[in-house]
Amino acid sequence: MVLGKGRLVLVLVPLFGALIGAQDAPECGTCDRSACPEETKCIGGTVPDICGCCMVCARGLGQRCDEDDTETKAYGSCGEYLTCTARTDIGESDEGTCTCEEKGAVCGSDGVTYDTLCHLLEKTADDETLTVVAREPCKSVPVIKSRPKDAIRPLGSIMVLDCEAVGFPVPELFWELNMADGSPFRLPSDNPAFAIQIRGGPEKHMVTAWAQIMSIGKETVGTYTCVAKNSEGEDRAAAKISLRDQDSQNEI
């Protein structure tokens, strides 16, 4: 009987010691919640610290974090709307950073478009009244970022005009030509003297257009206007294309 009890004690002591070690690991020490720091305003809410003792501010967007299945905690958990994601830009690594669970831009009550909801929430640290008004970019009047330039070109030469505009909704982009005699028309048209190309980018909510004049002459000179238009308004940028006179060409 004594031997049996002794064996029972030998089994229980290591088990009890393991439980104590897990709760009061050397790096954490004994949990004394009375010594925990006072909770301050935390953008992402509060989470238990790495020792599971005190409540602390959750890790923020872009900060190092511990994934749920990480045995040894070193940084802490991510806050609301964030998830700890393993980095893929540094090869094989267990390093994680807090990334936003919701993807896509949002419009703030301050009229600013934020990359994600999490970026807006970070801003609330400075402005408590800031809220989300739409889960899409803020609507904005088109703005032409890259404008066509005036030019004087020799007879028969080829020229390309370019124009970039940004806005939301993404603007429609087209060209208008006011010829030297005052007659206007919209490009592209069925006139083979012009080639028009339009594509999205290179930035978000931006569109780019090129107008190629196949041969500079009296029928193709005039004022070329880039027009960017959406539901919120429009923007215009004009360039005057002139024909170099014959005397100037001869001098060249």
Coordinates of C-alpha atoms in Angstrom, one line a residue:
M1 CA 0.0 0.0 0.0
V2 CA 2.8 2.4 0.8
L3 CA 4.5 1.6 -2.4
G4 CA 1.3 2.2 -4.3
K5 CA 0.8 5.6 -2.7
G6 CA 4.4 6.5 -3.4
R7 CA 3.9 5.7 -7.1
L8 CA 0.8 7.8 -7.1
V9 CA 2.7 10.7 -5.7
L10 CA 5.5 10.3 -8.2
V11 CA 2.9 10.5 -11.1
L12 CA 1.0 13.5 -9.7
V13 CA 4.0 15.7 -8.8
P14 CA 5.4 16.0 -12.3
L15 CA 1.9 16.6 -13.7
F16 CA 1.2 19.3 -11.1
G17 CA 4.6 20.8 -11.7
A18 CA 3.9 21.0 -15.5
L19 CA 0.6 22.9 -14.8
I20 CA 2.3 25.4 -12.6
G21 CA 5.1 25.9 -15.2
A22 CA 2.6 26.6 -17.9
Q23 CA 0.8 29.2 -15.9
D24 CA 3.8 30.8 -14.3
A25 CA 6.5 30.5 -16.9
P26 CA 9.8 32.1 -15.9
E27 CA 9.4 34.8 -18.6
C28 CA 6.0 35.8 -17.3
G29 CA 6.2 35.2 -13.5
T30 CA 3.2 35.0 -11.3
C31 CA 0.1 36.8 -12.5
D32 CA -0.8 39.8 -10.3
R33 CA -3.7 41.5 -11.9
S34 CA -3.5 44.3 -9.4
A35 CA -0.2 45.3 -11.0
C36 CA -1.7 45.5 -14.6
P37 CA -1.6 48.9 -16.2
E38 CA -4.8 50.8 -16.5
E39 CA -6.6 50.2 -19.8
T40 CA -6.4 53.1 -22.2
K41 CA -8.3 53.8 -25.4
C42 CA -7.4 51.1 -27.8
I43 CA -8.3 51.4 -31.5
G44 CA -8.5 47.7 -32.1
G45 CA -9.8 46.8 -28.6
T46 CA -8.0 44.9 -25.9
V47 CA -6.6 41.4 -25.8
P48 CA -4.8 39.3 -23.1
D49 CA -1.1 39.9 -23.0
I50 CA 1.4 37.2 -24.0
C51 CA 1.3 35.8 -20.5
G52 CA -2.5 35.7 -20.4
C53 CA -2.6 38.0 -17.4
C54 CA -3.3 41.6 -18.2
M55 CA -5.6 43.1 -20.8
V56 CA -3.5 45.3 -23.2
C57 CA -4.1 47.1 -26.5
A58 CA -4.3 44.7 -29.5
R59 CA -1.7 44.8 -32.1
G60 CA -2.4 47.3 -34.9
L61 CA -2.2 47.2 -38.7
G62 CA 1.2 46.2 -40.0
Q63 CA 2.6 45.3 -36.6
R64 CA 4.2 42.0 -35.7
C65 CA 1.8 39.5 -34.2
D66 CA 1.4 35.9 -33.0
E67 CA -0.7 33.5 -35.0
D68 CA -3.3 31.5 -33.1
D69 CA -1.3 28.2 -33.4
T70 CA 2.0 29.8 -32.3
E71 CA 3.1 27.9 -29.1
T72 CA 5.4 30.6 -27.8
K73 CA 3.8 34.0 -27.8
A74 CA 6.1 37.0 -28.3
Y75 CA 4.0 39.9 -29.7
G76 CA 0.3 39.4 -29.0
S77 CA -2.9 39.2 -30.9
C78 CA -4.3 41.5 -33.6
G79 CA -7.2 43.8 -33.0
E80 CA -10.7 44.0 -34.4
Y81 CA -11.0 43.5 -38.2
L82 CA -7.4 42.4 -38.3
T83 CA -5.9 38.9 -38.8
C84 CA -2.3 37.7 -38.2
T85 CA -0.9 36.7 -41.6
A86 CA 2.4 35.0 -42.2
R87 CA 4.7 37.1 -44.3
T88 CA 5.6 35.7 -47.7
D89 CA 8.2 38.3 -48.8
I90 CA 11.1 37.0 -46.7
G91 CA 11.2 33.3 -47.7
E92 CA 10.5 30.6 -45.2
S93 CA 9.5 32.4 -42.0
D94 CA 7.0 32.1 -39.2
E95 CA 6.9 35.9 -38.9
G96 CA 3.4 37.3 -38.9
T97 CA 1.9 40.8 -39.3
C98 CA -1.6 42.2 -38.8
T99 CA -3.5 42.6 -42.0
C100 CA -7.0 43.8 -42.6
E101 CA -9.7 41.2 -43.0
E102 CA -11.8 43.4 -45.2
K103 CA -10.3 44.3 -48.6
G104 CA -11.3 47.3 -50.7
A105 CA -11.4 51.0 -50.2
V106 CA -13.9 52.8 -48.0
C107 CA -15.1 56.4 -47.9
G108 CA -14.8 58.3 -44.7
S109 CA -17.1 61.1 -43.4
D110 CA -14.1 63.4 -43.9
G111 CA -14.4 62.9 -47.6
V112 CA -11.2 60.9 -47.8
T113 CA -10.8 57.6 -49.5
Y114 CA -9.0 55.0 -47.3
D115 CA -7.3 51.9 -48.7
T116 CA -9.2 49.7 -46.2
L117 CA -11.6 49.9 -43.3
C118 CA -8.6 49.3 -41.0
H119 CA -6.8 52.4 -42.3
L120 CA -9.8 54.5 -41.5
L121 CA -10.1 53.0 -38.0
E122 CA -6.4 54.0 -37.4
K123 CA -7.4 57.6 -38.2
T124 CA -10.1 57.6 -35.5
A125 CA -7.3 57.9 -32.9
D126 CA -7.0 61.5 -34.1
D127 CA -10.7 62.1 -35.0
E128 CA -13.2 60.3 -32.9
T129 CA -16.1 61.5 -35.1
L130 CA -14.8 59.8 -38.2
T131 CA -17.1 57.2 -39.6
V132 CA -17.6 55.1 -42.7
V133 CA -20.1 56.6 -45.2
A134 CA -19.6 54.0 -48.0
R135 CA -17.7 50.8 -48.5
E136 CA -16.3 52.1 -51.8
P137 CA -14.1 55.1 -52.7
C138 CA -15.5 58.6 -52.1
K139 CA -17.2 59.9 -55.2
S140 CA -15.1 62.7 -56.8
V141 CA -15.1 65.0 -59.8
P142 CA -12.6 63.9 -62.4
V143 CA -9.2 65.5 -62.3
I144 CA -6.8 65.5 -65.3
K145 CA -3.4 64.6 -63.9
S146 CA -1.4 64.5 -67.1
R147 CA -2.3 67.2 -69.7
P148 CA -1.6 67.4 -73.4
K149 CA 0.9 70.1 -74.5
D150 CA 0.9 72.7 -77.3
A151 CA 3.2 71.9 -80.2
I152 CA 4.3 73.1 -83.6
R153 CA 5.1 70.3 -86.0
P154 CA 6.3 70.0 -89.6
L155 CA 4.0 69.0 -92.4
G156 CA 3.5 65.2 -92.6
S157 CA 4.9 64.4 -89.2
I158 CA 3.3 62.0 -86.7
M159 CA 2.4 63.2 -83.2
V160 CA 0.9 61.5 -80.1
L161 CA -1.0 63.4 -77.4
D162 CA -1.6 61.8 -74.0
C163 CA -3.9 62.5 -71.1
E164 CA -4.5 60.9 -67.7
A165 CA -7.5 61.5 -65.5
V166 CA -8.5 60.2 -62.1
G167 CA -11.9 60.2 -60.3
F168 CA -14.7 58.0 -58.9
P169 CA -16.6 56.6 -60.6
V170 CA -13.8 56.1 -63.0
P171 CA -14.2 58.8 -65.6
E172 CA -15.0 58.3 -69.3
L173 CA -12.1 59.8 -71.3
F174 CA -12.4 61.1 -74.9
W175 CA -10.9 63.7 -77.2
E176 CA -12.5 66.7 -79.0
L177 CA -10.9 68.5 -82.0
N178 CA -11.7 72.0 -82.9
M179 CA -10.2 72.5 -86.3
A180 CA -8.6 75.7 -87.5
D181 CA -11.9 76.7 -89.3
G182 CA -13.8 76.3 -86.0
S183 CA -15.5 73.0 -86.9
P184 CA -15.6 70.7 -83.9
F185 CA -15.9 66.9 -83.7
R186 CA -15.4 64.1 -81.3
L187 CA -12.6 61.5 -81.5
P188 CA -12.5 58.7 -82.2
S189 CA -14.3 59.0 -85.4
D190 CA -14.2 57.2 -88.8
N191 CA -11.4 59.5 -89.9
P192 CA -8.3 57.4 -90.6
A193 CA -6.1 60.4 -89.9
F194 CA -6.5 59.7 -86.2
A195 CA -5.9 56.6 -83.9
I196 CA -7.3 56.7 -80.4
Q197 CA -6.3 54.3 -77.6
I198 CA -7.8 54.3 -74.1
R199 CA -7.0 52.0 -71.2
G200 CA -7.3 51.9 -67.4
G201 CA -4.5 52.9 -65.1
P202 CA -1.7 53.2 -64.3
E203 CA -3.1 54.1 -60.9
K204 CA -6.4 53.2 -59.1
H205 CA -9.5 54.9 -60.5
M206 CA -7.4 56.3 -63.3
V207 CA -7.8 56.1 -67.1
T208 CA -5.3 57.1 -69.8
A209 CA -6.0 58.1 -73.4
W210 CA -3.7 58.7 -76.4
A211 CA -4.6 60.5 -79.6
Q212 CA -2.2 59.7 -82.5
I213 CA -2.2 62.1 -85.4
M214 CA -1.1 60.0 -88.4
S215 CA 0.0 63.0 -90.5
I216 CA 0.2 66.7 -89.5
G217 CA -1.5 68.8 -92.1
K218 CA -4.1 71.5 -92.6
E219 CA -6.9 69.0 -91.9
T220 CA -5.5 67.7 -88.6
V221 CA -4.2 70.9 -86.9
G222 CA -6.3 72.7 -84.3
T223 CA -7.1 72.5 -80.6
Y224 CA -7.3 69.0 -79.2
T225 CA -9.2 68.8 -75.9
C226 CA -9.1 65.9 -73.5
V227 CA -12.4 65.5 -71.7
A228 CA -12.8 63.5 -68.5
K229 CA -16.4 63.0 -67.4
N230 CA -18.3 61.0 -64.7
S231 CA -21.5 61.4 -62.7
E232 CA -19.9 64.0 -60.5
G233 CA -18.7 66.4 -63.2
E234 CA -16.0 66.8 -65.8
D235 CA -12.5 68.3 -66.4
R236 CA -10.9 69.5 -69.6
A237 CA -7.4 70.1 -70.8
A238 CA -6.6 71.5 -74.3
A239 CA -3.5 71.6 -76.5
K240 CA -3.1 73.7 -79.7
I241 CA -1.3 71.8 -82.5
S242 CA 0.0 74.1 -85.2
L243 CA 1.7 73.5 -88.6
R244 CA 5.2 74.8 -88.8
D245 CA 5.5 77.3 -91.7
Q246 CA 7.5 76.3 -94.8
D247 CA 10.2 78.9 -94.2
S248 CA 10.9 77.5 -90.7
Q249 CA 11.1 74.0 -92.2
N250 CA 13.5 75.1 -94.9
E251 CA 15.8 76.7 -92.3
I252 CA 15.9 73.4 -90.4

